[in-house]
Short mmCIF file of C-alpha atoms and ligand atoms in Angstrom, two decimals:
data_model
loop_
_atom_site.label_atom_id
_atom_site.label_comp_id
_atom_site.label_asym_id
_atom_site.label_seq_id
_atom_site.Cartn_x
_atom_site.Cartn_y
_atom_site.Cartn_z
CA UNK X 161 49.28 17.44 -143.54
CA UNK X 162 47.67 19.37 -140.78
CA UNK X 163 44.32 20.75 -141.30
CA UNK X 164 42.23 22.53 -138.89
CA UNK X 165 39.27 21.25 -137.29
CA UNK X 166 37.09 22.31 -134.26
CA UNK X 167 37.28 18.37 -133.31
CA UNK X 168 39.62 15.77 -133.97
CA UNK X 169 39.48 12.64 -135.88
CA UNK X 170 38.69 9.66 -134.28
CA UNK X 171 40.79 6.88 -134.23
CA UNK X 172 41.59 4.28 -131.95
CA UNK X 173 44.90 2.72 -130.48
CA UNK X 174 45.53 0.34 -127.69
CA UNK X 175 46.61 3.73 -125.68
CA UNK X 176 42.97 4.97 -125.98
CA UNK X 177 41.28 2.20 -125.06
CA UNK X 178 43.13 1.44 -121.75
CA UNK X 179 42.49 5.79 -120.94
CA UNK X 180 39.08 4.93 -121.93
CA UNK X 181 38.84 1.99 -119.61
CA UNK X 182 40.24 3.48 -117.00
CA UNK X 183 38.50 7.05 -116.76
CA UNK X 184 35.71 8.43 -119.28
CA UNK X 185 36.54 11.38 -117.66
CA UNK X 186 40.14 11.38 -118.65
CA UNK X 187 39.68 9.98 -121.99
CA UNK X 188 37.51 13.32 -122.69
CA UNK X 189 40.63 15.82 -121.55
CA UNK X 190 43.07 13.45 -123.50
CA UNK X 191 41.26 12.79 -126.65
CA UNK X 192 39.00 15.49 -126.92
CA UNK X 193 39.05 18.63 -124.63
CA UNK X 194 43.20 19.05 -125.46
CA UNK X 195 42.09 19.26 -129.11
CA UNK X 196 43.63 22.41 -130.20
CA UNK X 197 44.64 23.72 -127.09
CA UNK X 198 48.17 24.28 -129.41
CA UNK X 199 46.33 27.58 -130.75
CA UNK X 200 47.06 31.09 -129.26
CA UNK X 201 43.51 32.00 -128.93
CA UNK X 202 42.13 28.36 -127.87
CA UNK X 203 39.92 28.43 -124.43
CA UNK X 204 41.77 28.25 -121.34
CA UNK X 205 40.61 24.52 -120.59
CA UNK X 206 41.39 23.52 -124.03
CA UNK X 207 44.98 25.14 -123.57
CA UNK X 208 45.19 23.76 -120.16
CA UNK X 209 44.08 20.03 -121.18
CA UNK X 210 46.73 20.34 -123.56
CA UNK X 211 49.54 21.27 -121.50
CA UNK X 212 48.22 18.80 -119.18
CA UNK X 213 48.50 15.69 -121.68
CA UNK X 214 51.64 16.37 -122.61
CA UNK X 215 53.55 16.20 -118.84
CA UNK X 216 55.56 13.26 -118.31
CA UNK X 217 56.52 11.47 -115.01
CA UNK X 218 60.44 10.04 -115.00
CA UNK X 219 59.63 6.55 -115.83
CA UNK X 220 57.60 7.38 -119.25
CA UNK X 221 60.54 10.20 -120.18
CA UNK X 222 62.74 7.61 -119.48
CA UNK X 223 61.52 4.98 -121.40
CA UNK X 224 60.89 6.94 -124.30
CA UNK X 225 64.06 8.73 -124.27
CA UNK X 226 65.73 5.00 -124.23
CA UNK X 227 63.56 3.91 -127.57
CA UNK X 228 64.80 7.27 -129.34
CA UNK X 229 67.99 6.38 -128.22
CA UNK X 230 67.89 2.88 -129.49
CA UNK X 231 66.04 4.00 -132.43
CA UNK X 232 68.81 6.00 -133.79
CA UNK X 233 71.55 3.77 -132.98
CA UNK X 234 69.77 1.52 -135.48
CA UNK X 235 69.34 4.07 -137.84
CA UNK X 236 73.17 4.46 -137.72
CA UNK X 237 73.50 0.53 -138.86
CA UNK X 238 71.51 0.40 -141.26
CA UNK X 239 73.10 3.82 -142.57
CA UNK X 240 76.80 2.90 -142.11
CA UNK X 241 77.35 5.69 -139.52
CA UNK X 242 79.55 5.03 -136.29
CA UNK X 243 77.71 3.97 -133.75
CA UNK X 244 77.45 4.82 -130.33
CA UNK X 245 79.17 3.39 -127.48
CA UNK X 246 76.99 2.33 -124.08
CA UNK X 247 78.24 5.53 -122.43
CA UNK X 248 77.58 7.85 -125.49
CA UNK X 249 74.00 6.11 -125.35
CA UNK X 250 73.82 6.33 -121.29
CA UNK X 251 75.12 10.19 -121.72
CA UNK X 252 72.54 10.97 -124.48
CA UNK X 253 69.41 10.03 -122.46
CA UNK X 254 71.08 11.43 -119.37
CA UNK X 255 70.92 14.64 -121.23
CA UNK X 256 67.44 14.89 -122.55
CA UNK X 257 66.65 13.63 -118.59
CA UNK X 258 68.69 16.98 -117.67
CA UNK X 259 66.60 18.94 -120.15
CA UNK X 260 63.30 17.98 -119.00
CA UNK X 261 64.68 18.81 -115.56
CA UNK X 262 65.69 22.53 -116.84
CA UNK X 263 62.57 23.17 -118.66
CA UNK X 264 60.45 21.85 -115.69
CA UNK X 265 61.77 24.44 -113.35
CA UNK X 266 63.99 26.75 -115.04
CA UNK X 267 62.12 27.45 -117.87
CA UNK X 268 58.22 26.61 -116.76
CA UNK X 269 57.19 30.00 -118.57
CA UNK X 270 58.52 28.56 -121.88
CA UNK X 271 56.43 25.56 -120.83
CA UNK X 272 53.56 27.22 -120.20
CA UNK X 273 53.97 28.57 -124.40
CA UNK X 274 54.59 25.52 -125.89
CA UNK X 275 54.17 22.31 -123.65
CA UNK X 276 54.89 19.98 -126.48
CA UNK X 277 58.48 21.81 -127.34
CA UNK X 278 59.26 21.41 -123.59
CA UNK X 279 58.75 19.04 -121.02
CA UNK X 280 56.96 19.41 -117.68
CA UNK X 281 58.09 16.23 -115.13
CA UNK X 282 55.24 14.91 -113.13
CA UNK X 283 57.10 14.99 -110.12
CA UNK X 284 57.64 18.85 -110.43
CA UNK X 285 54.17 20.10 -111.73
CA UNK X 286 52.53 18.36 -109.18
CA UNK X 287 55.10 17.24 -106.54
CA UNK X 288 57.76 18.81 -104.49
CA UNK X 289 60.48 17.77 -107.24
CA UNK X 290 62.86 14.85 -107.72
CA UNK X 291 63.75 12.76 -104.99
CA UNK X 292 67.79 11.58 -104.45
CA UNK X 293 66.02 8.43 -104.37
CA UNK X 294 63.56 8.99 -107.57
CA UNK X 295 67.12 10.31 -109.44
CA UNK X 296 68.79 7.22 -108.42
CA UNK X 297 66.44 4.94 -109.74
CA UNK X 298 66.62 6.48 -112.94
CA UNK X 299 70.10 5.98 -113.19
CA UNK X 300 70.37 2.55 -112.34
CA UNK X 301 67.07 1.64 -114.66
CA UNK X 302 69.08 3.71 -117.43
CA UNK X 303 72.20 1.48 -117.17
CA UNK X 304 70.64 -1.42 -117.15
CA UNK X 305 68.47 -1.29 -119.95
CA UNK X 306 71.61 0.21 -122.11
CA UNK X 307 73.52 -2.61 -121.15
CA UNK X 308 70.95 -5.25 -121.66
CA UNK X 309 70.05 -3.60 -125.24
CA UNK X 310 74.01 -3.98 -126.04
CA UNK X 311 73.22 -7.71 -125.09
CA UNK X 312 69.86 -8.25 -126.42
CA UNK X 313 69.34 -10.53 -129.49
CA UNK X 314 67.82 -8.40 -131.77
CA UNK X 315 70.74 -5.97 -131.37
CA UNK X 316 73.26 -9.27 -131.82
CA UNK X 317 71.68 -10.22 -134.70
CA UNK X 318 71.54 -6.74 -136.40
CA UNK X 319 75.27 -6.72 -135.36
CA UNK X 320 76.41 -10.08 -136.58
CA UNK X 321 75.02 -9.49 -139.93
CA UNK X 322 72.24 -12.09 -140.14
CA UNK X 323 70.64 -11.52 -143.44
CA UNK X 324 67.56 -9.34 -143.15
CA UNK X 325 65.27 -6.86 -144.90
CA UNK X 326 64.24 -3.92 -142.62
CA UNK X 327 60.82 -3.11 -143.19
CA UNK X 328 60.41 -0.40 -140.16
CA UNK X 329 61.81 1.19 -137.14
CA UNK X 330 60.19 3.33 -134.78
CA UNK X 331 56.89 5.09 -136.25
CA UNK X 332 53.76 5.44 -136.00
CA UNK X 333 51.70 3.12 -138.74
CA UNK X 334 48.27 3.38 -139.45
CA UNK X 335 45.88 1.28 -140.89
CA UNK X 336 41.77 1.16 -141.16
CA UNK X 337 39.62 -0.83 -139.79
CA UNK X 338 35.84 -0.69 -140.49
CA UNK X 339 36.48 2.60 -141.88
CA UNK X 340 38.21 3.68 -138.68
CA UNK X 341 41.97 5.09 -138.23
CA UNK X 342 44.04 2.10 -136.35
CA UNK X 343 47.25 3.47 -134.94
CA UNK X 344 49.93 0.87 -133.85
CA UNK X 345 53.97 1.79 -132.41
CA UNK X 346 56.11 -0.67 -133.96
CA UNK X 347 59.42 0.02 -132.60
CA UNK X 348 61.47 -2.48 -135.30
CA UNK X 349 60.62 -4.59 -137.97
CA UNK X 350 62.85 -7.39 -140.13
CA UNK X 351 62.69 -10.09 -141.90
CA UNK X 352 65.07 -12.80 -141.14
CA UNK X 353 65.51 -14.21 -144.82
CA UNK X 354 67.11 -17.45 -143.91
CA UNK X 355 64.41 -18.87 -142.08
CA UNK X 356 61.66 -16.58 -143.89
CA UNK X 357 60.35 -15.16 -140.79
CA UNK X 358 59.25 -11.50 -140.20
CA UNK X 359 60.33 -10.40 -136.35
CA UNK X 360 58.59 -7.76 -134.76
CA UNK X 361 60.36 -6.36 -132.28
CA UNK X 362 58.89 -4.40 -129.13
CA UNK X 363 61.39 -2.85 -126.39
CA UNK X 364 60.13 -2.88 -123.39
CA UNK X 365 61.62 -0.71 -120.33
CA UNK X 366 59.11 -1.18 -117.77
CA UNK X 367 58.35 -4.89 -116.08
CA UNK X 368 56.67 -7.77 -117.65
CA UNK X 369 53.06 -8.15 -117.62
CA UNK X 370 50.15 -9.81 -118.56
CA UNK X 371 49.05 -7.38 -120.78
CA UNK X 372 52.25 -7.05 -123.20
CA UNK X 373 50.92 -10.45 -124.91
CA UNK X 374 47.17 -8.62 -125.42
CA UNK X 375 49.03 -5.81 -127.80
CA UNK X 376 51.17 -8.21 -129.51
CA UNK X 377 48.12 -9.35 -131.58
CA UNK X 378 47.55 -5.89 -133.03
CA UNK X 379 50.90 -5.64 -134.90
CA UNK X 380 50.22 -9.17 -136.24
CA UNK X 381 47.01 -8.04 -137.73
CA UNK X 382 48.73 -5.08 -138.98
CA UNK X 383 51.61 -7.02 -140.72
CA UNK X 384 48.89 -9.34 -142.02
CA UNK X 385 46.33 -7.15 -143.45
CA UNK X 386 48.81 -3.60 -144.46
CA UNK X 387 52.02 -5.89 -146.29
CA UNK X 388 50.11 -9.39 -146.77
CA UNK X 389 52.98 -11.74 -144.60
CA UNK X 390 50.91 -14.74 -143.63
CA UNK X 391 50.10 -14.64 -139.84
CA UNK X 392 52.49 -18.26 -139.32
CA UNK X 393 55.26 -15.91 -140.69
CA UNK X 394 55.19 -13.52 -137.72
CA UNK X 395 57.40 -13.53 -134.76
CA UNK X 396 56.88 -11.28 -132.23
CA UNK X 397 59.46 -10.51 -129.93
CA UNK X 398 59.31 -8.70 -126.37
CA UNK X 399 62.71 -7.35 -125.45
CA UNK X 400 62.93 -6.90 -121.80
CA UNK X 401 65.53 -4.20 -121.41
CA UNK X 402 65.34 -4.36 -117.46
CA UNK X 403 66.05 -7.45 -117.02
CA UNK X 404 67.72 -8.63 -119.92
CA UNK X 405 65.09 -11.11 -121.05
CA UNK X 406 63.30 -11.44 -123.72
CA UNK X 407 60.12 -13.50 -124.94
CA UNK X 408 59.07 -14.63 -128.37
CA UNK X 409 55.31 -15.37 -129.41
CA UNK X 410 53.57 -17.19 -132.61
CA UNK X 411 50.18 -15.85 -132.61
CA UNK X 412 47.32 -17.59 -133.86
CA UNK X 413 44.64 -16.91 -136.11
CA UNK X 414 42.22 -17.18 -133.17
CA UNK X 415 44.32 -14.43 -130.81
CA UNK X 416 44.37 -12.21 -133.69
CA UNK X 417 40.39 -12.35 -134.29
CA UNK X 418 40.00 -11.88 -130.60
CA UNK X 419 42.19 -8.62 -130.85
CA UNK X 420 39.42 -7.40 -133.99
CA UNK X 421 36.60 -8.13 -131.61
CA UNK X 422 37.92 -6.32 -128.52
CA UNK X 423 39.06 -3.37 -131.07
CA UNK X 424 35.43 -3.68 -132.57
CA UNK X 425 33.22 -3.51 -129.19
CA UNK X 426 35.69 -0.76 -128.02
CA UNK X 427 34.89 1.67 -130.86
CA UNK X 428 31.27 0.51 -130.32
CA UNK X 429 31.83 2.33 -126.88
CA UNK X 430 33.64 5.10 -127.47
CA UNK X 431 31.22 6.10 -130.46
CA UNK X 432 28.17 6.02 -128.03
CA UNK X 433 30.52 9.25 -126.45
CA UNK X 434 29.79 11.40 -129.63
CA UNK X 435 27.02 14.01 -130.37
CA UNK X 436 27.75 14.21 -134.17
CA UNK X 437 29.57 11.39 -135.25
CA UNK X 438 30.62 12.73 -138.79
CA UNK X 439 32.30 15.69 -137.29
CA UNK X 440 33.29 13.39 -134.20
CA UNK X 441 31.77 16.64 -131.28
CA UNK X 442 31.76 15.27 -128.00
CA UNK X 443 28.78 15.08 -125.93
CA UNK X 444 29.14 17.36 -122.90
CA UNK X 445 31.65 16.99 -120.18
CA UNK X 446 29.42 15.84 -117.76
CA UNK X 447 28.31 12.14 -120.14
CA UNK X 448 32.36 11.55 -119.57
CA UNK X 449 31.93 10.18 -116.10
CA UNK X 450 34.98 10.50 -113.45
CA UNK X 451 35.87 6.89 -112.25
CA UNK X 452 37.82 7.83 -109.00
CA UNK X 453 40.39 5.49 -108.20
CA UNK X 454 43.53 5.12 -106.73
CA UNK X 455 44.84 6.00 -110.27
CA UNK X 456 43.61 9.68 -109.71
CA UNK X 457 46.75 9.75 -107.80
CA UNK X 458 49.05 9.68 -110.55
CA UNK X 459 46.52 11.23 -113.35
CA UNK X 460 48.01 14.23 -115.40
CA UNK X 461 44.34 15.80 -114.97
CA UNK X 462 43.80 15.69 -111.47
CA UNK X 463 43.59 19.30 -111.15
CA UNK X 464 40.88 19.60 -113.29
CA UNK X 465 39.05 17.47 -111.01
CA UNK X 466 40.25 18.86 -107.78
CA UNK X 467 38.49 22.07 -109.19
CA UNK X 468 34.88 20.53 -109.30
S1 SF4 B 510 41.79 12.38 -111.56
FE1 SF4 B 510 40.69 10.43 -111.52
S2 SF4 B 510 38.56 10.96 -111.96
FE2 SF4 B 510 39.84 12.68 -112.61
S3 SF4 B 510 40.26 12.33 -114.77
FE3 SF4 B 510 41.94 11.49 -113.62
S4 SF4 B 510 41.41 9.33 -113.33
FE4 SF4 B 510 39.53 10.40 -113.89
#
């Protein structure tokens, strides 16, 4: 239920802590200065932070127009409707690609109104639009991953009627820690009953890296502490949907407390950030330090900074 506050509730996610990492500065417009800039009569920067967070480059549209994509294909299994074919799949994200285009240029006043209802593109807010190039790497990233998810296991598996207890697909799921708000994406959940194993399943759309391994140990501890399944139960598997691999990982108990300690010493951080913690108000602007980098390049907020 939404409830209106003058500051939002903290929480923490994976998502926050790498923002938080990488700029203080940004982690203030992201987490606390485009709090309520949804409201008519909000402040200019609050507004502006807003419409700010919510702009998209291609390859984050992309990718999450792909998990919505595969997210109601296996909707339609698991509720007997017909299913998509690769093309209907390809033609579906091709289209919400094509809206974000049209609201991006065409419609930038609507934008401007409601930057959550429609997209802004990166490339157009602060480029000079979408390269033949940029447009052609979409498409080819598109068909691939469509084509690998057709071939991927978990989508085999699902197909070939392995016996198997859905738990979730694609939501957000919360769960507290120390009295604070944990939030973790788990794009599909099941538990293959023959072998008594739950399988977590994460589609991933960008490259592999290091780091994939380092979020994998928060969806254990939520599976272990939020439905009980005993850590050695947990499989988690990283679809690759680029490249058609995909990699599966036993965590152990020791990974898992790591994961609690970084998540512990982050909010340690982020807390020393706040002027009243039970209302969670922000110091001023100028504690949130700007960390310039070569990721200013590609920061939704740069023009806030190219102001000061
Ligand atoms: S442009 Fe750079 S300094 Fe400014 S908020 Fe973004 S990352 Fe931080």
């Amino acid at each position: 239920m939404y409830v209106d506050r003058d500051y939002p509730e903290f929480s923490w996610s994976n998502s926050r802590h790498k923002t938080f990492l990488e700029c203080v500065r940004k982690y203030y417009h992201q987490y606390y200065e485009a709090h309520n800039g949804w409201l008519y009569d909000a402040p200019e920067e609050n507004k502006s932070a807003y419409r700010l967070k919510n702009i998209k480059n291609i390859p984050i549209l992309l990718g999450d127009l792909i998990h919505k994509a595969i997210d109601l294909q296996l909707k339609n299994i698991l509720n007997g409707k017909p299913l998509f074919t690769e093309d209907e799949m390809i033609a579906l994200v091709t289209r919400g690609l094509n809206n974000a285009y049209l609201d991006s240029t065409k419609f930038r006043p609507m934008w401007l109104q409601k930057p959550k209802r429609h997209q802004m593109l990166y490339e157009i807010y602060y480029g000079d639009g979408l390269s033949k190039d940029a447009i052609a790497a979409a498409k080819t990233k598109l068909e691939a991953c469509i084509k690998h998810f057709f071939l991927s296991k978990t989508y085999q598996e699902i197909l070939n009627k392995l016996e198997m207890r859905v738990l979730y697909s694609e939501d957000f799921q919360t769960f507290e820690v120390n009295g604070v708000d944990v939030f973790v994406v788990l794009d599909f959940i099941y538990q293959d009953v023959s072998r008594e194993k739950w399988i977590v399943v994460d589609w991933k759309t960008g490259k592999e890296s290091e780091d994939d391994r380092k979020q994998l140990a928060l969806y254990s501890l939520y599976l272990s502490r939020e439905h009980k399944i005993p850590i050695e139960d947990i499989i988690i598997r990283n679809e690759y949907l680029l490249s058609g691999n995909f990699q599966e990982y036993h965590l152990t108990q020791f990974e898992i407390d790591s994961a609690q300690q970084l998540m512990n010493d982050s909010i340690y951080h982020m807390l020393k950030y706040q002027e009243d913690p039970v209302k969670n108000k922000p110091l001023g602007k100028e504690y949130f330090e700007m960390n310039p980098s070569k990721k200013c390049s590609y920061c939704n907020f740069k023009e806030k900074c190219q102001k000061n």
